[in-house]
mmCIF file of C-alpha atoms in Angstrom:
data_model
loop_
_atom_site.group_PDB
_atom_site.id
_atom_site.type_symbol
_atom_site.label_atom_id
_atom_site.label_comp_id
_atom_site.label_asym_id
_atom_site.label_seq_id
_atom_site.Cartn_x
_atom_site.Cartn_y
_atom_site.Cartn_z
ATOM 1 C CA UNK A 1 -3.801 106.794 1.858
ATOM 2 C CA UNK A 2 -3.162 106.401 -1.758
ATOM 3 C CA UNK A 3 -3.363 103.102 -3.761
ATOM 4 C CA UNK A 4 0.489 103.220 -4.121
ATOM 5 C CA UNK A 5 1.572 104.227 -0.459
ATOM 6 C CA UNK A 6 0.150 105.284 2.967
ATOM 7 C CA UNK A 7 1.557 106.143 6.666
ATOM 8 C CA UNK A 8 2.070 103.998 9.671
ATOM 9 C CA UNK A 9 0.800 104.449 12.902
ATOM 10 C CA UNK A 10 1.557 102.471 16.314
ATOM 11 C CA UNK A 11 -0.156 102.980 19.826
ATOM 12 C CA UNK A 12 1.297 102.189 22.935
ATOM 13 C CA UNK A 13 -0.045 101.961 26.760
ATOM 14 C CA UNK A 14 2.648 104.075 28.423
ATOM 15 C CA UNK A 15 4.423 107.321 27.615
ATOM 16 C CA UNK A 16 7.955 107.492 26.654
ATOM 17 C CA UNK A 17 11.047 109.326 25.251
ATOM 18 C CA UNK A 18 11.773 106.097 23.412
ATOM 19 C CA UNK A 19 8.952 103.649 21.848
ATOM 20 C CA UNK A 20 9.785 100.546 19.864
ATOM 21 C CA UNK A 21 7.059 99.023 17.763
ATOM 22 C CA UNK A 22 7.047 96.281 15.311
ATOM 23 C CA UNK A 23 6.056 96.938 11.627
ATOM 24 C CA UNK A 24 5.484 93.357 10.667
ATOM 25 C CA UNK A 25 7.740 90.684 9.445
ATOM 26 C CA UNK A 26 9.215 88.969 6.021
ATOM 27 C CA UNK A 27 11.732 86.048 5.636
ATOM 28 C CA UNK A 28 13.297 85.113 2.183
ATOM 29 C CA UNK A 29 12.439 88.361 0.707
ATOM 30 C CA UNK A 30 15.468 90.179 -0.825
ATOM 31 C CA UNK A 31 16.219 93.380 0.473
ATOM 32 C CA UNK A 32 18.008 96.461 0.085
ATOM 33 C CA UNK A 33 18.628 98.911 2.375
ATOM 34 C CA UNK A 34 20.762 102.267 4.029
ATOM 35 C CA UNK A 35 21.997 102.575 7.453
ATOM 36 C CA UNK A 36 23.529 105.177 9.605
ATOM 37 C CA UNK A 37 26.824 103.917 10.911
ATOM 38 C CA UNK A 38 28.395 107.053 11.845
ATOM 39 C CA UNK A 39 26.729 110.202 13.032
ATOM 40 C CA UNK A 40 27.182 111.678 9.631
ATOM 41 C CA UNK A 41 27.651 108.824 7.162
ATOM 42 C CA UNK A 42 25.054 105.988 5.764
ATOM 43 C CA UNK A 43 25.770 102.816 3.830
ATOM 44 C CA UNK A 44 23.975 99.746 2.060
ATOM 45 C CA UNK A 45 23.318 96.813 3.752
ATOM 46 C CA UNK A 46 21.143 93.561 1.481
ATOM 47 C CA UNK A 47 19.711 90.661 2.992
ATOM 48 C CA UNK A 48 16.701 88.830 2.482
ATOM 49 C CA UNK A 49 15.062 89.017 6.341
ATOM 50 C CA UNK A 50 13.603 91.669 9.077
ATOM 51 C CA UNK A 51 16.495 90.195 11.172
ATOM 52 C CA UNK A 52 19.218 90.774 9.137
ATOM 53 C CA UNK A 53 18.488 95.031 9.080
ATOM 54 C CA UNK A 54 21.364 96.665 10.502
ATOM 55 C CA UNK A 55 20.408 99.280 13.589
ATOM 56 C CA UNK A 56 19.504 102.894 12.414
ATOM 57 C CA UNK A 57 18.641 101.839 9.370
ATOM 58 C CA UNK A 58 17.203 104.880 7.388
ATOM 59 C CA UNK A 59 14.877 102.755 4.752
ATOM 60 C CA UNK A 60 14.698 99.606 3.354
ATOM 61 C CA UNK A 61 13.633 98.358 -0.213
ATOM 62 C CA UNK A 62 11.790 94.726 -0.753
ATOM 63 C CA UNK A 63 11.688 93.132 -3.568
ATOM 64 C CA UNK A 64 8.062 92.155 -3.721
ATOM 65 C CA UNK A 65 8.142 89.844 -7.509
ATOM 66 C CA UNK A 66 4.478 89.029 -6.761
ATOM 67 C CA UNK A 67 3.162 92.245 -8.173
ATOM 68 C CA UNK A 68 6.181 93.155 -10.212
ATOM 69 C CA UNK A 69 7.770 95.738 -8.177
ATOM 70 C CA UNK A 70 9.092 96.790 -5.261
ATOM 71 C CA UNK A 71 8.257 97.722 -1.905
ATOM 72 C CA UNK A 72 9.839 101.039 0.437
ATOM 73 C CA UNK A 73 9.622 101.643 4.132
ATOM 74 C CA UNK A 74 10.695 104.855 5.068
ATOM 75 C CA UNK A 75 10.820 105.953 8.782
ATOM 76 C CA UNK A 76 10.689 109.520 8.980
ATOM 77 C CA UNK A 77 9.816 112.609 12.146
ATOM 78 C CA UNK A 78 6.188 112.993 13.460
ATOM 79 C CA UNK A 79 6.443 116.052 15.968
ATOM 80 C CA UNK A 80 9.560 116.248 18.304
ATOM 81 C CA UNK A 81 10.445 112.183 17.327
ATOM 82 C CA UNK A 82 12.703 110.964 15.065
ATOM 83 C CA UNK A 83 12.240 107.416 13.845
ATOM 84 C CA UNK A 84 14.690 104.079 12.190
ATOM 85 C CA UNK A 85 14.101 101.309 11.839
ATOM 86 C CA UNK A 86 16.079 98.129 13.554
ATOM 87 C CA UNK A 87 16.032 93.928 13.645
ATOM 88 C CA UNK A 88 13.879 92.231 15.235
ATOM 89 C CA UNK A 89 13.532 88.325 16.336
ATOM 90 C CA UNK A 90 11.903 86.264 13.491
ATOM 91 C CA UNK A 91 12.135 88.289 10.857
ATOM 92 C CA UNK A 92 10.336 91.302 12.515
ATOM 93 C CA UNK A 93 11.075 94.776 11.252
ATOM 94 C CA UNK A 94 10.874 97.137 14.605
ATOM 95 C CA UNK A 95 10.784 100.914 14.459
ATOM 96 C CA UNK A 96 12.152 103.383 17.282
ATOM 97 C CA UNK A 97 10.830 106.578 17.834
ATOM 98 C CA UNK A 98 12.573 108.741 19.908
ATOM 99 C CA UNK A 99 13.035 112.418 20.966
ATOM 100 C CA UNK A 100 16.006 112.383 22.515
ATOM 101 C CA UNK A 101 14.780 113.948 25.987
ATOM 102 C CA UNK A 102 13.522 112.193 28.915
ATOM 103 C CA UNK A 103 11.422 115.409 29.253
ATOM 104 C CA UNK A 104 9.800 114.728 26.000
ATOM 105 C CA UNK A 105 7.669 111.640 25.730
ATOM 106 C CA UNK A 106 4.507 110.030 23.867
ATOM 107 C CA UNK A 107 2.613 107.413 23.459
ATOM 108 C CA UNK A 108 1.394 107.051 19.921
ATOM 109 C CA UNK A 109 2.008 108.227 16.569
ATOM 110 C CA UNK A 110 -0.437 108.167 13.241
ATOM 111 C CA UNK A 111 2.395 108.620 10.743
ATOM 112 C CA UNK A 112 5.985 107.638 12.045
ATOM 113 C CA UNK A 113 7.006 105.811 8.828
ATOM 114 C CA UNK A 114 5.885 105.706 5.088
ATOM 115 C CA UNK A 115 5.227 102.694 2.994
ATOM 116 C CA UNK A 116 5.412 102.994 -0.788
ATOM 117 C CA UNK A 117 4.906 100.892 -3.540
ATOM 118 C CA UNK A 118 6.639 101.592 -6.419
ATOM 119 C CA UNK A 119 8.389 100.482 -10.095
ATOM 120 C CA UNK A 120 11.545 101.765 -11.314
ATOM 121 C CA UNK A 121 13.494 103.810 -13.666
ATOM 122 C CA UNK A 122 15.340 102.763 -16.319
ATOM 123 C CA UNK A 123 17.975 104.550 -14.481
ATOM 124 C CA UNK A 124 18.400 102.014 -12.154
ATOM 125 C CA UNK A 125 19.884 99.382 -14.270
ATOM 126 C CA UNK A 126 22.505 102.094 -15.244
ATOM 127 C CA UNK A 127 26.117 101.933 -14.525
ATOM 128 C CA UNK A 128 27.049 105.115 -12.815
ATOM 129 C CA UNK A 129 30.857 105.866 -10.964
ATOM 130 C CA UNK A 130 31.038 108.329 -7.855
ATOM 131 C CA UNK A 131 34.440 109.754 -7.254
ATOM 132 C CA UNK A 132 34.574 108.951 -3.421
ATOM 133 C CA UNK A 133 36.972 106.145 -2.973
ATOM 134 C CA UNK A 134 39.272 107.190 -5.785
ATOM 135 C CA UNK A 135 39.897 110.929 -4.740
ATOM 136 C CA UNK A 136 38.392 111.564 -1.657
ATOM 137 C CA UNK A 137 38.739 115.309 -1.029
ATOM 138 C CA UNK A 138 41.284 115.703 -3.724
ATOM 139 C CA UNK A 139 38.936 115.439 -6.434
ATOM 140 C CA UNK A 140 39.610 117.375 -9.386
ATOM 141 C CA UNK A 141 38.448 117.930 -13.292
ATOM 142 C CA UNK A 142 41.647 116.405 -14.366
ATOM 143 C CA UNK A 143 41.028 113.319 -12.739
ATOM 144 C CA UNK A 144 37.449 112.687 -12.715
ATOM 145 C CA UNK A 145 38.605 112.929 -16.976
ATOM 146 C CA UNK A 146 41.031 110.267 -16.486
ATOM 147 C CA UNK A 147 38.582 108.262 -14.049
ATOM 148 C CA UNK A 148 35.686 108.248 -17.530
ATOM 149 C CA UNK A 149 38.294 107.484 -19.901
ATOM 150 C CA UNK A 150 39.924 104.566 -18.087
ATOM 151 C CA UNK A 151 37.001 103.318 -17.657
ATOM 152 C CA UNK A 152 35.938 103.966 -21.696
ATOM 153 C CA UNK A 153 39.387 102.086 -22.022
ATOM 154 C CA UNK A 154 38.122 99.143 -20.502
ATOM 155 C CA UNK A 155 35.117 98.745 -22.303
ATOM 156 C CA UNK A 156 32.682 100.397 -19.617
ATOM 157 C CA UNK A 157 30.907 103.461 -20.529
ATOM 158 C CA UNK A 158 29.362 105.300 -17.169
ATOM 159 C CA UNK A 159 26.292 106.546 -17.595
ATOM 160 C CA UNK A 160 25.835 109.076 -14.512
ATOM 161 C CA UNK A 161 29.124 110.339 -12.683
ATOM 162 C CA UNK A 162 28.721 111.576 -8.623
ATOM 163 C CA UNK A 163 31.451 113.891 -7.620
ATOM 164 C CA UNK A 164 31.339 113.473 -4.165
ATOM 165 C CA UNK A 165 32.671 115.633 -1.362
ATOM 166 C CA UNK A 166 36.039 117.986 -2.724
ATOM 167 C CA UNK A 167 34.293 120.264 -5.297
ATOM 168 C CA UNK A 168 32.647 122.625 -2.554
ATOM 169 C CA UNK A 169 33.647 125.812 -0.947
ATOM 170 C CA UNK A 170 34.357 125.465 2.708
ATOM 171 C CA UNK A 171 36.474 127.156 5.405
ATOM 172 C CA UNK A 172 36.693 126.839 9.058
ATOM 173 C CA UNK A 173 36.209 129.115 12.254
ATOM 174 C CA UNK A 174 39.629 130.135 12.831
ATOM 175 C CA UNK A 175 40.265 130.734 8.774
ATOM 176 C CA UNK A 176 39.572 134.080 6.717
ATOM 177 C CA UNK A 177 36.048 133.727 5.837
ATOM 178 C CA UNK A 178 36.620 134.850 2.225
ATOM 179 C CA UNK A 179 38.867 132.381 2.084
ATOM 180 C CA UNK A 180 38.236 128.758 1.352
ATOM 181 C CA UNK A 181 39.905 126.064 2.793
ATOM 182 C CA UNK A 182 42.652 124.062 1.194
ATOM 183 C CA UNK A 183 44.536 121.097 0.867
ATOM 184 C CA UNK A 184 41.897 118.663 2.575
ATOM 185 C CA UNK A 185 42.457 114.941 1.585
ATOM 186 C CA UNK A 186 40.716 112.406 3.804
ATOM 187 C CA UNK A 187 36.799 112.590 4.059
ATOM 188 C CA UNK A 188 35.302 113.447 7.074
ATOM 189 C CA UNK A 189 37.864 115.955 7.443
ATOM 190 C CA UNK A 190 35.806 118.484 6.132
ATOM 191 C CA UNK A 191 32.787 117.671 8.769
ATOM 192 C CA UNK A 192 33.231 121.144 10.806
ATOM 193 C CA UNK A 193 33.952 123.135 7.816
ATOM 194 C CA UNK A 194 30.857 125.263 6.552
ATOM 195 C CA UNK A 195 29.977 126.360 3.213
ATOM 196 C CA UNK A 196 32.284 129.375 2.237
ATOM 197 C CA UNK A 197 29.917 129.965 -1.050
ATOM 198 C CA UNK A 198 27.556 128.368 -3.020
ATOM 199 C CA UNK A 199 29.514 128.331 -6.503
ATOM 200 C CA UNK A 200 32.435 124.909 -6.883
ATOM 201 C CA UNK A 201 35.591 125.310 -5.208
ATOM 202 C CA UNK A 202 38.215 127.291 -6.551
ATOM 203 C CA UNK A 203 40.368 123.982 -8.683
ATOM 204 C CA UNK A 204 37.344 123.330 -10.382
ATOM 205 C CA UNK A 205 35.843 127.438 -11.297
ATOM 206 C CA UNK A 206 39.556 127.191 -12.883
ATOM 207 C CA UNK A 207 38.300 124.883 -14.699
ATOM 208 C CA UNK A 208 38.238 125.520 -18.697
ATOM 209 C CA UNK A 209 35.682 124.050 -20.744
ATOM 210 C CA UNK A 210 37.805 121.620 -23.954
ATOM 211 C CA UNK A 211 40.774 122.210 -22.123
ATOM 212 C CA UNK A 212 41.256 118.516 -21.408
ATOM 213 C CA UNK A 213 40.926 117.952 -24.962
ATOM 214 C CA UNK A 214 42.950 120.549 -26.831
ATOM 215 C CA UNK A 215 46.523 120.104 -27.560
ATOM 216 C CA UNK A 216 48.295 120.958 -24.108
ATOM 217 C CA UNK A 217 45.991 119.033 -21.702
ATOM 218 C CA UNK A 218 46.752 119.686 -17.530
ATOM 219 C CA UNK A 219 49.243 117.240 -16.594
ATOM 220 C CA UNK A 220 47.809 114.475 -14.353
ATOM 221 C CA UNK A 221 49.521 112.193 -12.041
ATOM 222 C CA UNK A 222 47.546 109.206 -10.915
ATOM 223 C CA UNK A 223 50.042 108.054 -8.097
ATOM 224 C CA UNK A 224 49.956 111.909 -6.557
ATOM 225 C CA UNK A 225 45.854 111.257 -5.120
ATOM 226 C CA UNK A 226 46.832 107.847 -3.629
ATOM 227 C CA UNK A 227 50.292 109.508 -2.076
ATOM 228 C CA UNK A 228 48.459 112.156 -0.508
ATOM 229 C CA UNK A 229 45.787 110.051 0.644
ATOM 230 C CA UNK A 230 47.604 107.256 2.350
ATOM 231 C CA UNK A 231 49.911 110.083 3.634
ATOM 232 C CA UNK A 232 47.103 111.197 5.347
ATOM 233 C CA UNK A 233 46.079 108.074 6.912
ATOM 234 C CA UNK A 234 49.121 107.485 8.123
ATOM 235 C CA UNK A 235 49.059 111.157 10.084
ATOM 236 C CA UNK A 236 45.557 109.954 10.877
ATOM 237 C CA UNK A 237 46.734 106.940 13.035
ATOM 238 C CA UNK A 238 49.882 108.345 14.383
ATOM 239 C CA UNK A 239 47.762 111.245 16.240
ATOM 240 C CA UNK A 240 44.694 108.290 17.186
ATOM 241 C CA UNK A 241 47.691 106.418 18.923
ATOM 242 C CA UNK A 242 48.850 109.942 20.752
ATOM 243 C CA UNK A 243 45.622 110.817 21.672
ATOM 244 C CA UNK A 244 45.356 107.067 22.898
ATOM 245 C CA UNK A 245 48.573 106.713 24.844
ATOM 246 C CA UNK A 246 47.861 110.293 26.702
ATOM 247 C CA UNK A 247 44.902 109.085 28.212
#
């Protein structure tokens, strides 16, 4: 153990596939924190209790002001079991270790989570803009251009840009594999796709470097993302209600 972090360790009487253990407890103590809500997607979740942690949550940040800085608990995989963390009663903070086989069971573990103290980067305090819920899958230079400078417009200057999902190069099974997949809007769509290269997707390779600032820029349309986007939730929840009514 370090003098900034160490592991966690819990022992239990019986054997089992699935072990919950509490990690301690805190009460008006903001937090931050990530948890899984879909089998491949995570989000934030604050409060300022154990009890208020969502289920499968993947870490969690205290604020600990006493020693000016903060506080992270990350579950993590000792052997064949995985590990989250979930609420507990009274501010608890329980962690679940499981394998995810009756056949495969335990009854201790000497480092199923890590605890870290640390201080943070300037970074943090930065205003940064991911390209997510404005493009989805139909992110492209062009518009991640027009995302900075409306923003520059208004007086807010990002200082770190995340283009999300829509830059890779992906196909599917029943495609060419030398030839990437197109046309993908919504996010998640892309979930069975695999990697077609390494190198960007083909809309942004085509990409030429000053080209959005020379004297014929690529035409951009802000109204064409949102069309095809709401297009495709609209195909989205017409085939959930056939799928539905056919049961």
């Amino acid at each position: 153990m370090s003098s900034k972090g160490g592991f966690l360790e819990f022992n239990k009487e019986e054997t089992s596939n699935c072990l919950m253990n509490s990690l301690g407890k805190f009460t008006n103590r903001d937090f931050l924190s990530i948890f899984r809500f879909k089998t491949w997607w995570s989000t934030q979740w604050v409060g300022n209790s154990g009890s208020e942690l969502q289920m499968e949550t993947q870490w969690v940040l205290l604020d600990v002001p006493e020693i000016k800085s903060y506080v992270i608990i990350i579950p993590i995989m000792e052997g064949k079991f995985r590990s989250a963390l979930h609420p507990g009663t009274n501010g608890h903070v329980l962690i679940c270790a499981e394998s995810g086989s009756t056949q495969v069971k335990a009854s201790s573990f000497s480092a199923i989570a890590y605890i870290h103290r640390n201080q943070f980067h300037p970074l943090v305090d930065k205003f940064g803009w991911c390209t997510r819920d404005a493009f989805y899958l139909t992110v492209e230079p062009v518009g991640v251009w027009h995302g900075v400078n409306e923003f520059a417009q208004g007086g807010v200057s990002p200082r770190f840009i995340i283009v999300d999902d829509g830059w890779q190069s992906i196909n599917f099974d029943d495609q060419d594999p030398h030839e990437e997949a197109k046309n993908l809007v919504l996010g998640g769509t892309q979930m069975t796709a695999r990697l077609h290269k390494l190198d960007e997707g083909e809309k942004f390779r085509k990409y030429k470097v000053g080209s959005l600032l020379g004297p014929n820029p690529p035409l951009f349309d802000p109204n064409k993302s949102k069309m095809l986007i709401n297009k495709a939730i609209e195909i989205e929840h017409a085939e959930k209600a056939r799928d539905k009514a056919s049961y």
